[in-house]
Amino acid sequence: MTGPTDPAAPTAMSAPPAFEAQEPEGTAPLPAPAPGDTDADADARTRRIRRIRRALTAVAVLAAGVIATAALNSGSRHGYLDPRTTDPFGSHAVAELLKERGVTTRVVTTAREAADAAGPRTTLLVTDPDRLGATQRGVIRSAIDLSGGRTVLLAPSSHSLPDLSPGVHTAGDADTEHPDPGCTLPAATSAGAADTGGGLRYTTTLPGATACYPSGGHPTLLVIPTGPTRGDTVLLGSETILLNESLADQGNASLALQLLGSRPNLVWYLPSLADSDPDTAPSGEDKSLLELVPAGWSWALLQLFVAAVLAALWRARRLGPLVTERLPVAIRASEATEGRARLYRKADARDRAATVLRAATRERLAALVGVPHTQAHDPAALAPAVSARLTGEPRDVTALLFGTAPSDDAALVALADHLDALEREVRTS
């Protein structure tokens, strides 16, 4: 059974189509283009472009993976103590519980905003007192003295205590994670054991101070009255009770709600970079480049290196000898030749077709007349050797094997016939 008729194929009564050189049965198909030919250059460029595209795709995938991994690793503490953040280290949960109890939470990022919002009906929470510069600490101290409300300082150290709470000193790190209240403060007695340990301990001789949650004899929570304004200052050695991940542990939620919800308004002060003072920073030592790189990026670089090694192994050549494989479909040489000729005809590439025909004939003739393969395309070496094998009238072998491109289809067909005749004559001579 035959397939559908190709509209471009010649009929039984028509002449052979242009570019389809007829070859005798058993003749090998036309060889691949010579290294210097245009098609070979185009194929090489195509292969290079494909390799570059694959490499760029692999790099893009690796970069996306590295960025995602670094974001996940280095961003695990994103929004630390931020009441708008639901991450494990955020404080959205306690802000929502305060909202249910009628406490309005306002987030500010500068000391001036915090001081302006402070008042007798306000609780001012300073999440990072040690980050403040001297000017900002002075502004917060004025607000503490004049507001008449409550100020909560989270884990202030000896760097900020002299300005924010004179008369209070640190007593080292707490060695008890979940201390008991150990005081008569209503908020502490109703909450019970809480995660106030794991941070700093304090000591003071100020009158009226209430010391709670002792660890090693020193409190981790200290409440100090603030002068004649009837306000107070709460020093909390650890911020654990405010984090989303630990709010439900022990009496953390109860203690946090009572410390921050004693007034109807809560000002949540998250110091920004603008409020930090480099000249009064806790550590004046310059950090190295590696110390400035976030920890997540170190892991990301390690993963990128491993991924690059795996990609190199994946793209490397296989070790061992070459193994031949059987082609799934065997294609006759005449069919391959005809298909290639149709492509040349469609592209109107007579010069290219003539170059391929002449190059293939030169290589076969060189083998027949004893010319080395490296000199098969040298007119001075091949033409005399071929002419010596011819009989009859002298012919211009050089023009036939190395001439110009045909001007039309008929000339191309004639060239194919002459080349075929020349090879046949040399074979039989």
Coordinates of C-alpha atoms in Angstrom, one line a residue:
M1 CA 0.0 0.0 0.0
T2 CA 1.4 3.4 -0.9
G3 CA 1.0 6.6 1.1
P4 CA -0.6 9.9 -0.1
T5 CA 0.9 11.4 -3.2
D6 CA 3.4 14.2 -2.6
P7 CA 2.3 17.2 -4.7
A8 CA 5.9 18.2 -5.2
A9 CA 6.9 14.8 -6.4
P10 CA 7.4 14.4 -10.2
T11 CA 4.9 12.4 -12.2
A12 CA 5.8 9.3 -14.2
M13 CA 5.8 11.3 -17.5
S14 CA 7.7 14.4 -16.2
A15 CA 11.4 15.1 -16.1
P16 CA 13.3 14.6 -12.9
P17 CA 12.9 17.6 -10.6
A18 CA 15.7 20.1 -10.1
F19 CA 18.2 19.4 -7.3
E20 CA 17.3 15.6 -7.3
A21 CA 20.4 14.1 -8.8
Q22 CA 19.7 10.5 -10.0
E23 CA 22.2 7.9 -8.7
P24 CA 22.7 4.3 -9.7
E25 CA 21.5 1.6 -7.3
G26 CA 23.9 1.0 -4.5
T27 CA 25.6 4.4 -4.7
A28 CA 26.3 5.9 -1.3
P29 CA 24.3 9.0 -0.3
L30 CA 25.8 12.5 -0.5
P31 CA 28.2 13.1 2.4
A32 CA 27.8 15.7 5.1
P33 CA 28.8 19.3 4.3
A34 CA 32.5 20.1 4.4
P35 CA 33.8 21.8 7.6
G36 CA 34.1 25.2 5.9
D37 CA 30.7 25.2 4.3
T38 CA 27.9 27.6 5.2
D39 CA 25.5 24.9 6.5
A40 CA 28.2 23.5 8.8
D41 CA 28.8 26.9 10.3
A42 CA 25.1 27.4 10.8
D43 CA 24.8 24.0 12.5
A44 CA 27.7 24.8 14.7
R45 CA 26.2 28.2 15.7
T46 CA 22.8 26.5 16.4
R47 CA 24.5 23.9 18.7
R48 CA 26.4 26.7 20.5
I49 CA 23.2 28.7 21.0
R50 CA 21.4 25.6 22.3
R51 CA 24.2 24.9 24.8
I52 CA 24.2 28.5 25.9
R53 CA 20.4 28.4 26.4
R54 CA 20.6 25.2 28.4
A55 CA 23.4 26.7 30.6
L56 CA 21.4 29.9 31.2
T57 CA 18.3 27.9 32.0
A58 CA 20.3 25.8 34.5
V59 CA 21.8 29.0 36.1
A60 CA 18.4 30.6 36.3
V61 CA 16.9 27.6 38.1
L62 CA 19.9 27.4 40.5
A63 CA 19.6 31.1 41.2
A64 CA 15.9 30.9 41.9
G65 CA 16.6 28.0 44.2
V66 CA 19.3 29.8 46.0
I67 CA 17.2 33.0 46.4
A68 CA 14.3 31.0 47.8
T69 CA 16.5 29.0 50.2
A70 CA 18.3 32.1 51.4
A71 CA 14.9 33.9 51.9
L72 CA 13.6 31.0 53.9
N73 CA 16.7 30.6 56.0
S74 CA 17.6 34.2 56.6
G75 CA 14.0 35.4 57.0
S76 CA 13.0 33.1 59.8
R77 CA 13.4 36.0 62.2
H78 CA 11.7 38.5 59.9
G79 CA 9.5 41.0 61.8
Y80 CA 11.0 40.2 65.2
L81 CA 8.5 41.3 67.9
D82 CA 6.4 43.1 65.3
P83 CA 2.7 43.0 66.3
R84 CA 1.7 42.8 62.6
T85 CA 3.8 39.7 61.9
T86 CA 2.4 36.2 62.3
D87 CA 5.9 34.5 62.0
P88 CA 7.0 32.5 65.0
F89 CA 9.2 35.4 66.2
G90 CA 6.5 38.0 65.7
S91 CA 3.9 39.3 68.2
H92 CA 0.7 39.3 66.3
A93 CA -1.0 36.9 68.7
V94 CA -0.7 39.1 71.8
A95 CA -1.8 42.1 69.8
E96 CA -4.9 40.3 68.7
L97 CA -5.7 39.2 72.3
L98 CA -5.2 42.8 73.5
K99 CA -7.6 44.0 70.7
E100 CA -10.3 41.6 71.9
R101 CA -10.0 43.2 75.4
G102 CA -10.4 46.7 74.0
V103 CA -6.8 47.7 73.9
T104 CA -5.8 49.7 70.9
T105 CA -2.2 49.0 69.5
R106 CA -0.3 51.6 67.6
V107 CA 3.1 50.8 66.0
V108 CA 5.7 53.6 65.9
T109 CA 9.3 53.5 64.7
T110 CA 10.9 56.8 66.1
A111 CA 11.5 57.9 69.6
R112 CA 9.7 61.2 68.9
E113 CA 6.5 59.5 67.8
A114 CA 6.7 57.2 70.9
A115 CA 7.1 60.2 73.2
D116 CA 4.3 62.2 71.6
A117 CA 1.9 59.2 71.9
A118 CA 2.7 58.5 75.6
G119 CA 0.2 59.6 78.3
P120 CA -1.5 58.5 81.5
R121 CA -3.9 56.2 79.5
T122 CA -1.0 54.7 77.5
T123 CA 1.4 51.8 77.8
L124 CA 4.7 52.5 76.0
L125 CA 6.5 49.3 74.9
V126 CA 10.2 49.7 73.9
T127 CA 11.2 46.5 72.2
D128 CA 14.9 47.2 71.8
P129 CA 16.2 49.8 74.3
D130 CA 19.8 49.0 73.7
R131 CA 19.5 50.0 70.0
L132 CA 18.6 53.6 70.8
G133 CA 21.2 56.4 70.5
A134 CA 21.8 58.9 73.3
T135 CA 19.4 61.4 71.9
Q136 CA 16.6 58.9 71.6
R137 CA 17.2 57.5 75.1
G138 CA 16.8 61.1 76.4
V139 CA 13.5 61.5 74.6
I140 CA 12.1 58.2 76.0
R141 CA 13.3 59.1 79.5
S142 CA 11.4 62.4 79.3
A143 CA 8.3 60.6 78.2
I144 CA 8.7 58.2 81.2
D145 CA 8.9 61.0 83.7
L146 CA 6.1 63.1 82.3
S147 CA 3.5 60.7 80.8
G148 CA 2.1 59.2 84.0
G149 CA 1.5 56.0 82.1
R150 CA 3.4 52.7 82.0
T151 CA 6.6 52.0 80.2
V152 CA 7.7 48.5 79.4
L153 CA 11.4 48.0 78.6
L154 CA 12.4 44.6 77.0
A155 CA 15.7 43.3 78.1
P156 CA 17.6 46.6 78.7
S157 CA 21.3 46.0 79.5
S158 CA 23.9 48.1 81.1
H159 CA 24.2 50.1 77.9
S160 CA 20.7 51.7 78.2
L161 CA 19.8 51.3 81.9
P162 CA 21.7 54.4 83.1
D163 CA 19.7 56.7 80.8
L164 CA 16.3 54.9 80.9
S165 CA 16.1 53.6 84.4
P166 CA 18.8 55.1 86.7
G167 CA 19.4 53.1 89.9
V168 CA 18.9 49.7 88.2
H169 CA 21.8 47.4 87.3
T170 CA 22.1 44.1 85.5
A171 CA 23.0 41.0 87.5
G172 CA 24.1 38.7 84.8
D173 CA 22.1 36.1 82.8
A174 CA 19.2 34.2 84.3
D175 CA 19.8 30.5 84.9
T176 CA 16.2 29.5 85.3
E177 CA 13.9 29.3 82.2
H178 CA 10.5 29.2 84.0
P179 CA 10.8 30.9 87.4
D180 CA 7.9 31.2 89.7
P181 CA 6.5 34.7 90.5
G182 CA 8.0 35.0 94.0
C183 CA 6.2 38.4 94.6
T184 CA 2.9 39.9 95.4
L185 CA 2.4 41.7 92.1
P186 CA -1.2 40.8 91.0
A187 CA -0.2 40.3 87.4
A188 CA 2.5 37.8 88.4
T189 CA 0.5 35.9 91.0
S190 CA -2.4 35.4 88.6
A191 CA -0.2 34.3 85.7
G192 CA 2.0 31.9 87.7
A193 CA 5.3 30.5 86.2
A194 CA 6.3 32.2 83.0
D195 CA 9.1 32.3 80.5
T196 CA 10.8 35.4 82.0
G197 CA 14.1 33.5 82.3
G198 CA 16.7 32.9 79.6
G199 CA 17.6 36.7 79.6
L200 CA 18.9 39.2 82.0
R201 CA 18.5 39.6 85.8
Y202 CA 18.4 43.0 87.6
T203 CA 19.2 44.5 90.9
T204 CA 18.1 47.8 92.5
T205 CA 17.9 49.7 95.7
L206 CA 15.2 52.1 94.6
P207 CA 12.3 52.4 97.1
G208 CA 8.9 50.9 96.1
A209 CA 10.4 48.6 93.5
T210 CA 8.7 45.2 93.1
A211 CA 10.9 42.3 92.2
C212 CA 9.3 39.2 90.6
Y213 CA 10.3 35.9 89.0
P214 CA 13.7 35.6 90.7
S215 CA 16.5 33.5 89.2
G216 CA 19.5 32.9 91.5
G217 CA 18.3 35.5 93.9
H218 CA 17.8 38.3 91.4
P219 CA 14.5 39.3 89.6
T220 CA 13.9 38.9 85.9
L221 CA 10.9 41.2 86.1
L222 CA 11.1 44.6 87.9
V223 CA 8.4 47.2 88.4
I224 CA 9.5 50.6 89.5
P225 CA 7.2 53.6 90.3
T226 CA 7.9 56.7 88.3
G227 CA 7.9 59.8 90.6
P228 CA 4.8 61.9 91.3
T229 CA 3.0 61.1 88.1
R230 CA 1.8 57.7 89.4
G231 CA 3.2 55.9 86.4
D232 CA 5.6 53.0 86.5
T233 CA 8.4 51.3 84.5
V234 CA 8.5 47.6 83.9
L235 CA 11.8 46.0 83.1
L236 CA 11.5 42.5 81.6
G237 CA 14.7 40.5 81.2
S238 CA 13.4 38.4 78.4
E239 CA 11.0 39.0 75.5
T240 CA 9.9 35.4 75.2
I241 CA 6.4 35.9 76.7
L242 CA 5.5 38.2 73.7
L243 CA 6.5 35.9 70.9
N244 CA 3.9 34.0 68.8
E245 CA 5.7 30.7 69.2
S246 CA 5.7 30.8 73.0
L247 CA 2.7 32.8 74.0
A248 CA 0.7 29.7 74.9
D249 CA 3.4 28.3 77.2
Q250 CA 3.2 28.5 81.0
G251 CA 1.5 31.7 82.1
N252 CA 3.0 33.8 79.3
A253 CA -0.2 35.0 77.7
S254 CA -1.7 36.0 81.1
L255 CA 1.4 37.9 82.1
A256 CA 1.8 39.6 78.7
L257 CA -1.9 40.7 78.7
Q258 CA -1.7 42.2 82.2
L259 CA 1.6 44.0 81.7
L260 CA 0.5 45.5 78.3
G261 CA -3.2 45.8 78.9
S262 CA -3.4 47.9 82.0
R263 CA -4.2 51.0 79.9
P264 CA -6.6 51.3 77.0
N265 CA -3.9 52.4 74.6
L266 CA -0.6 50.6 73.7
V267 CA 2.2 52.3 71.8
W268 CA 4.5 49.6 70.3
Y269 CA 7.8 51.1 69.6
L270 CA 10.0 49.3 67.1
P271 CA 13.2 51.3 66.8
S272 CA 14.3 51.9 63.3
L273 CA 17.8 52.3 61.9
A274 CA 17.4 56.1 62.1
D275 CA 17.1 55.9 65.9
S276 CA 20.3 54.0 66.4
D277 CA 23.5 56.0 67.2
P278 CA 26.7 54.4 65.8
D279 CA 28.9 56.4 68.2
T280 CA 27.1 54.9 71.2
A281 CA 26.5 51.4 69.9
P282 CA 27.3 48.6 72.3
S283 CA 30.1 47.3 70.2
G284 CA 32.4 49.8 68.4
E285 CA 34.4 47.1 66.7
D286 CA 34.3 47.0 62.9
K287 CA 32.8 43.7 61.6
S288 CA 34.5 41.7 58.8
L289 CA 32.7 41.0 55.5
L290 CA 31.9 37.4 56.6
E291 CA 30.4 38.7 59.8
L292 CA 28.1 41.0 57.9
V293 CA 26.8 38.1 55.7
P294 CA 23.5 36.7 57.1
A295 CA 23.7 33.1 58.2
G296 CA 21.1 32.1 55.7
W297 CA 23.3 33.2 52.8
S298 CA 26.2 31.0 54.0
W299 CA 23.9 27.9 53.7
A300 CA 22.7 29.2 50.4
L301 CA 26.2 29.5 49.0
L302 CA 27.0 26.0 50.2
Q303 CA 23.9 24.6 48.5
L304 CA 24.8 26.5 45.3
F305 CA 28.3 24.9 45.3
V306 CA 26.7 21.4 45.8
A307 CA 24.2 22.1 43.0
A308 CA 27.0 23.3 40.7
V309 CA 29.0 20.1 41.3
L310 CA 25.9 18.0 40.6
A311 CA 25.2 19.9 37.4
A312 CA 28.8 19.4 36.3
L313 CA 28.5 15.7 36.9
W314 CA 25.2 15.6 35.1
R315 CA 26.5 17.4 32.0
A316 CA 29.9 15.7 31.9
R317 CA 30.7 13.1 29.2
R318 CA 30.1 9.5 30.1
L319 CA 33.1 7.5 31.0
G320 CA 34.1 4.3 29.1
P321 CA 34.1 3.3 25.5
L322 CA 31.5 4.4 23.0
V323 CA 28.5 2.0 22.5
T324 CA 26.7 1.6 19.2
E325 CA 23.0 1.6 19.2
R326 CA 20.5 0.3 16.6
L327 CA 18.5 3.0 15.0
P328 CA 14.7 2.6 15.4
V329 CA 14.1 3.2 11.7
A330 CA 16.4 2.3 8.8
I331 CA 16.2 4.9 6.0
R332 CA 17.3 4.1 2.4
A333 CA 20.1 6.2 1.0
S334 CA 18.0 7.2 -2.0
E335 CA 15.2 8.5 0.3
A336 CA 17.6 10.6 2.3
T337 CA 19.2 12.0 -0.8
E338 CA 15.8 12.9 -2.3
G339 CA 14.6 14.6 0.9
R340 CA 17.8 16.6 1.1
A341 CA 17.4 17.6 -2.6
R342 CA 13.8 18.8 -1.9
L343 CA 15.1 21.1 0.9
Y344 CA 17.7 22.6 -1.4
R345 CA 15.1 23.2 -4.1
K346 CA 12.7 24.8 -1.5
A347 CA 15.5 27.2 -0.4
D348 CA 16.5 27.9 -4.0
A349 CA 20.1 27.0 -3.0
R350 CA 21.7 25.9 -6.3
D351 CA 25.1 27.0 -5.2
R352 CA 24.9 25.0 -2.0
A353 CA 23.7 21.9 -3.8
A354 CA 26.4 22.2 -6.4
T355 CA 29.0 22.6 -3.6
V356 CA 27.8 19.4 -1.9
L357 CA 27.7 17.4 -5.2
R358 CA 31.3 18.5 -6.2
A359 CA 32.7 17.9 -2.7
A360 CA 31.3 14.4 -2.5
T361 CA 32.6 13.6 -6.0
R362 CA 36.0 14.9 -5.2
E363 CA 36.3 12.8 -2.1
R364 CA 35.3 9.6 -3.9
L365 CA 37.6 10.4 -6.9
A366 CA 40.5 11.0 -4.6
A367 CA 40.1 7.5 -3.2
L368 CA 39.9 6.0 -6.7
V369 CA 43.0 7.8 -8.1
G370 CA 45.2 7.5 -5.0
V371 CA 45.2 11.2 -3.9
P372 CA 45.4 11.6 -0.1
H373 CA 42.1 12.6 1.6
T374 CA 43.7 15.8 2.8
Q375 CA 44.3 16.9 -0.8
A376 CA 41.0 15.8 -2.2
H377 CA 39.8 19.5 -2.4
D378 CA 43.1 20.8 -3.9
P379 CA 42.8 21.4 -7.7
A380 CA 46.5 21.1 -8.3
A381 CA 46.6 17.6 -6.7
L382 CA 43.3 16.1 -7.8
A383 CA 42.7 17.4 -11.3
P384 CA 45.9 16.0 -13.0
A385 CA 45.4 12.6 -11.3
V386 CA 41.8 12.4 -12.6
S387 CA 42.7 13.5 -16.1
A388 CA 45.3 10.8 -16.3
R389 CA 42.6 8.2 -15.9
L390 CA 40.4 9.5 -18.6
T391 CA 40.3 8.4 -22.3
G392 CA 39.0 10.0 -25.4
E393 CA 38.6 13.7 -25.9
P394 CA 40.3 16.0 -23.3
R395 CA 37.9 17.6 -20.8
D396 CA 38.3 20.5 -18.4
V397 CA 38.2 18.5 -15.2
T398 CA 39.1 21.5 -13.0
A399 CA 36.0 23.5 -14.2
L400 CA 33.8 20.5 -13.6
L401 CA 35.1 19.7 -10.1
F402 CA 35.9 23.2 -8.9
G403 CA 33.8 25.5 -11.2
T404 CA 31.3 28.2 -10.5
A405 CA 27.7 27.6 -9.3
P406 CA 25.1 26.7 -11.9
S407 CA 22.9 29.6 -13.1
D408 CA 19.6 27.6 -13.2
D409 CA 18.0 24.3 -12.4
A410 CA 18.8 22.8 -15.8
A411 CA 22.5 23.6 -15.4
L412 CA 22.5 22.0 -11.9
V413 CA 20.9 18.8 -13.2
A414 CA 23.5 18.8 -16.1
L415 CA 26.3 19.2 -13.5
A416 CA 25.0 16.2 -11.6
D417 CA 24.9 14.1 -14.7
H418 CA 28.5 15.1 -15.8
L419 CA 29.9 14.4 -12.3
D420 CA 28.2 11.0 -12.3
A421 CA 29.6 10.2 -15.7
L422 CA 33.1 11.4 -14.7
E423 CA 33.1 9.1 -11.6
R424 CA 31.8 6.2 -13.6
E425 CA 34.5 6.6 -16.2
V426 CA 37.2 6.8 -13.6
R427 CA 35.9 3.7 -11.8
T428 CA 35.9 1.6 -15.0
S429 CA 39.2 2.9 -16.4

